[in-house]
Amino acid sequence: MRELEPPLPLSVVTLCHLLGNLRGTPIRLLEWDLPADGPFGVLISREDEDVIAYQARTTKAHQAHIILHEVGHIVAYDLAGQRTAELQLRTCYADRDERDAEIIASTIMHHAISMSRRAQRYGLDEPWRPSVYNSLVLTDGFT
């Protein structure tokens, strides 16, 4: 997060754009009407981009968490050196992979909330409404 220096308030779209630029592989977000009994998000890693498809039929806050979870998989793969050049479409992850993705998503969310609280304390970027997701906004669209 410090390397990316995202602007406040934190936008999931902006975060994905900055992370894609840093990695040299763009991250494309795709809102999709996924089946209710299936996954809420899907990561498709291709040679020239990573695509995150996320559930269209849920709240914006839930969509943000879904996207951050998939970003968590990207970050975990990059840190472990597991990214390959060929197409990857995983339908099942090990418990450890899921846990790691959740920890990364939660850490990003915690960082966003901390930034929001500091901004509020020092009167920056007012007004922000207090809520769990108050610093994670989705104002610039997902397409």
Short mmCIF file of C-alpha atoms in Angstrom, two decimals:
data_model
loop_
_atom_site.label_atom_id
_atom_site.label_comp_id
_atom_site.label_asym_id
_atom_site.label_seq_id
_atom_site.Cartn_x
_atom_site.Cartn_y
_atom_site.Cartn_z
CA MET A 1 0.00 0.00 0.00
CA ARG A 2 2.81 2.39 0.83
CA GLU A 3 4.51 1.69 -2.51
CA LEU A 4 1.27 2.33 -4.37
CA GLU A 5 0.48 5.61 -2.56
CA PRO A 6 -3.24 5.47 -3.35
CA PRO A 7 -5.20 8.72 -3.03
CA LEU A 8 -7.83 9.17 -0.32
CA PRO A 9 -10.51 8.04 -0.14
CA LEU A 10 -9.29 4.65 -1.32
CA SER A 11 -11.01 3.35 -4.44
CA VAL A 12 -10.91 -0.36 -5.29
CA VAL A 13 -10.75 0.55 -8.97
CA THR A 14 -7.84 2.93 -8.42
CA LEU A 15 -6.08 0.39 -6.21
CA CYS A 16 -6.36 -2.26 -8.96
CA HIS A 17 -5.09 0.22 -11.56
CA LEU A 18 -2.09 1.20 -9.42
CA LEU A 19 -1.30 -2.41 -8.51
CA GLY A 20 -1.53 -3.44 -12.17
CA ASN A 21 0.86 -0.66 -13.16
CA LEU A 22 3.31 -1.63 -10.39
CA ARG A 23 3.24 -5.30 -11.44
CA GLY A 24 3.32 -4.61 -15.18
CA THR A 25 0.13 -6.67 -15.62
CA PRO A 26 -3.19 -4.78 -15.72
CA ILE A 27 -6.08 -5.91 -13.54
CA ARG A 28 -9.45 -5.72 -15.29
CA LEU A 29 -12.65 -5.72 -13.24
CA LEU A 30 -15.75 -7.35 -14.67
CA GLU A 31 -19.13 -7.16 -12.97
CA TRP A 32 -20.90 -10.44 -13.71
CA ASP A 33 -24.24 -11.98 -12.84
CA LEU A 34 -22.72 -15.08 -11.22
CA PRO A 35 -24.96 -17.96 -10.09
CA ALA A 36 -26.12 -17.53 -6.49
CA ASP A 37 -24.90 -21.00 -5.53
CA GLY A 38 -21.41 -20.46 -6.97
CA PRO A 39 -18.44 -18.29 -6.09
CA PHE A 40 -18.88 -14.54 -5.60
CA GLY A 41 -15.63 -13.80 -7.40
CA VAL A 42 -13.37 -15.40 -9.99
CA LEU A 43 -9.76 -14.62 -10.84
CA ILE A 44 -8.63 -15.37 -14.39
CA SER A 45 -4.88 -14.87 -14.81
CA ARG A 46 -3.75 -14.48 -18.41
CA GLU A 47 -0.38 -13.63 -19.88
CA ASP A 48 -1.26 -9.99 -20.52
CA GLU A 49 -3.81 -9.26 -17.76
CA ASP A 50 -5.60 -10.50 -14.68
CA VAL A 51 -9.39 -10.42 -14.82
CA ILE A 52 -11.47 -10.29 -11.66
CA ALA A 53 -15.10 -11.17 -12.27
CA TYR A 54 -17.27 -10.31 -9.28
CA GLN A 55 -20.92 -10.80 -8.34
CA ALA A 56 -23.20 -8.13 -9.80
CA ARG A 57 -26.12 -8.95 -7.50
CA THR A 58 -24.78 -7.81 -4.15
CA THR A 59 -23.97 -4.60 -2.29
CA LYS A 60 -21.13 -2.28 -3.31
CA ALA A 61 -19.38 -2.98 0.00
CA HIS A 62 -19.57 -6.73 -0.63
CA GLN A 63 -18.32 -6.23 -4.19
CA ALA A 64 -15.35 -4.30 -2.82
CA HIS A 65 -14.51 -7.14 -0.45
CA ILE A 66 -14.86 -9.73 -3.24
CA ILE A 67 -12.46 -7.73 -5.42
CA LEU A 68 -10.00 -7.30 -2.54
CA HIS A 69 -10.14 -11.04 -1.87
CA GLU A 70 -9.20 -11.77 -5.49
CA VAL A 71 -6.49 -9.08 -5.31
CA GLY A 72 -5.28 -11.02 -2.28
CA HIS A 73 -4.78 -14.09 -4.48
CA ILE A 74 -2.82 -11.98 -7.01
CA VAL A 75 -0.57 -10.53 -4.30
CA ALA A 76 -0.03 -13.93 -2.66
CA TYR A 77 0.89 -15.54 -6.01
CA ASP A 78 3.30 -12.72 -6.86
CA LEU A 79 4.97 -12.89 -3.44
CA ALA A 80 5.33 -16.66 -3.72
CA GLY A 81 6.61 -16.45 -7.31
CA GLN A 82 3.76 -18.67 -8.52
CA ARG A 83 2.50 -16.54 -11.43
CA THR A 84 2.80 -18.40 -14.71
CA ALA A 85 2.62 -17.14 -18.28
CA GLU A 86 -0.23 -19.44 -19.31
CA LEU A 87 -3.93 -18.98 -18.57
CA GLN A 88 -4.95 -19.85 -15.04
CA LEU A 89 -8.58 -20.33 -14.06
CA ARG A 90 -8.87 -21.87 -10.65
CA THR A 91 -12.19 -23.13 -9.42
CA CYS A 92 -10.89 -24.47 -6.13
CA TYR A 93 -8.23 -23.17 -3.79
CA ALA A 94 -6.52 -24.80 -0.84
CA ASP A 95 -7.66 -23.62 2.58
CA ARG A 96 -4.29 -21.91 3.05
CA ASP A 97 -4.68 -19.98 -0.23
CA GLU A 98 -8.17 -18.83 0.79
CA ARG A 99 -6.93 -17.81 4.23
CA ASP A 100 -4.03 -15.85 2.72
CA ALA A 101 -6.35 -14.05 0.30
CA GLU A 102 -8.71 -13.14 3.16
CA ILE A 103 -5.84 -11.88 5.31
CA ILE A 104 -4.57 -9.69 2.47
CA ALA A 105 -8.08 -8.36 1.74
CA SER A 106 -8.68 -7.65 5.42
CA THR A 107 -5.28 -5.95 5.76
CA ILE A 108 -6.02 -3.65 2.83
CA MET A 109 -9.45 -2.88 4.31
CA HIS A 110 -7.89 -2.20 7.74
CA HIS A 111 -5.32 0.10 6.13
CA ALA A 112 -8.10 1.98 4.32
CA ILE A 113 -10.06 2.41 7.56
CA SER A 114 -6.91 3.61 9.38
CA MET A 115 -6.24 6.17 6.64
CA SER A 116 -9.83 7.32 6.89
CA ARG A 117 -9.64 7.77 10.66
CA ARG A 118 -6.39 9.74 10.39
CA ALA A 119 -7.92 11.95 7.72
CA GLN A 120 -10.97 12.55 9.92
CA ARG A 121 -8.80 13.29 12.96
CA TYR A 122 -6.85 15.94 11.08
CA GLY A 123 -9.82 17.31 9.13
CA LEU A 124 -8.74 16.06 5.72
CA ASP A 125 -11.09 15.13 2.90
CA GLU A 126 -14.23 15.92 4.87
CA PRO A 127 -17.01 14.96 5.02
CA TRP A 128 -16.67 11.19 5.33
CA ARG A 129 -19.52 9.30 6.89
CA PRO A 130 -18.45 6.82 9.56
CA SER A 131 -18.95 3.21 8.57
CA VAL A 132 -16.89 0.08 8.26
CA TYR A 133 -16.32 0.80 4.55
CA ASN A 134 -16.17 4.60 4.75
CA SER A 135 -12.75 4.91 3.17
CA LEU A 136 -13.29 2.33 0.48
CA VAL A 137 -15.39 3.95 -2.22
CA LEU A 138 -16.48 2.73 -5.59
CA THR A 139 -17.04 6.06 -7.30
CA ASP A 140 -15.13 5.53 -10.54
CA GLY A 141 -17.02 2.49 -11.79
CA PHE A 142 -15.96 -1.13 -12.34
CA THR A 143 -15.70 -1.31 -16.12
#
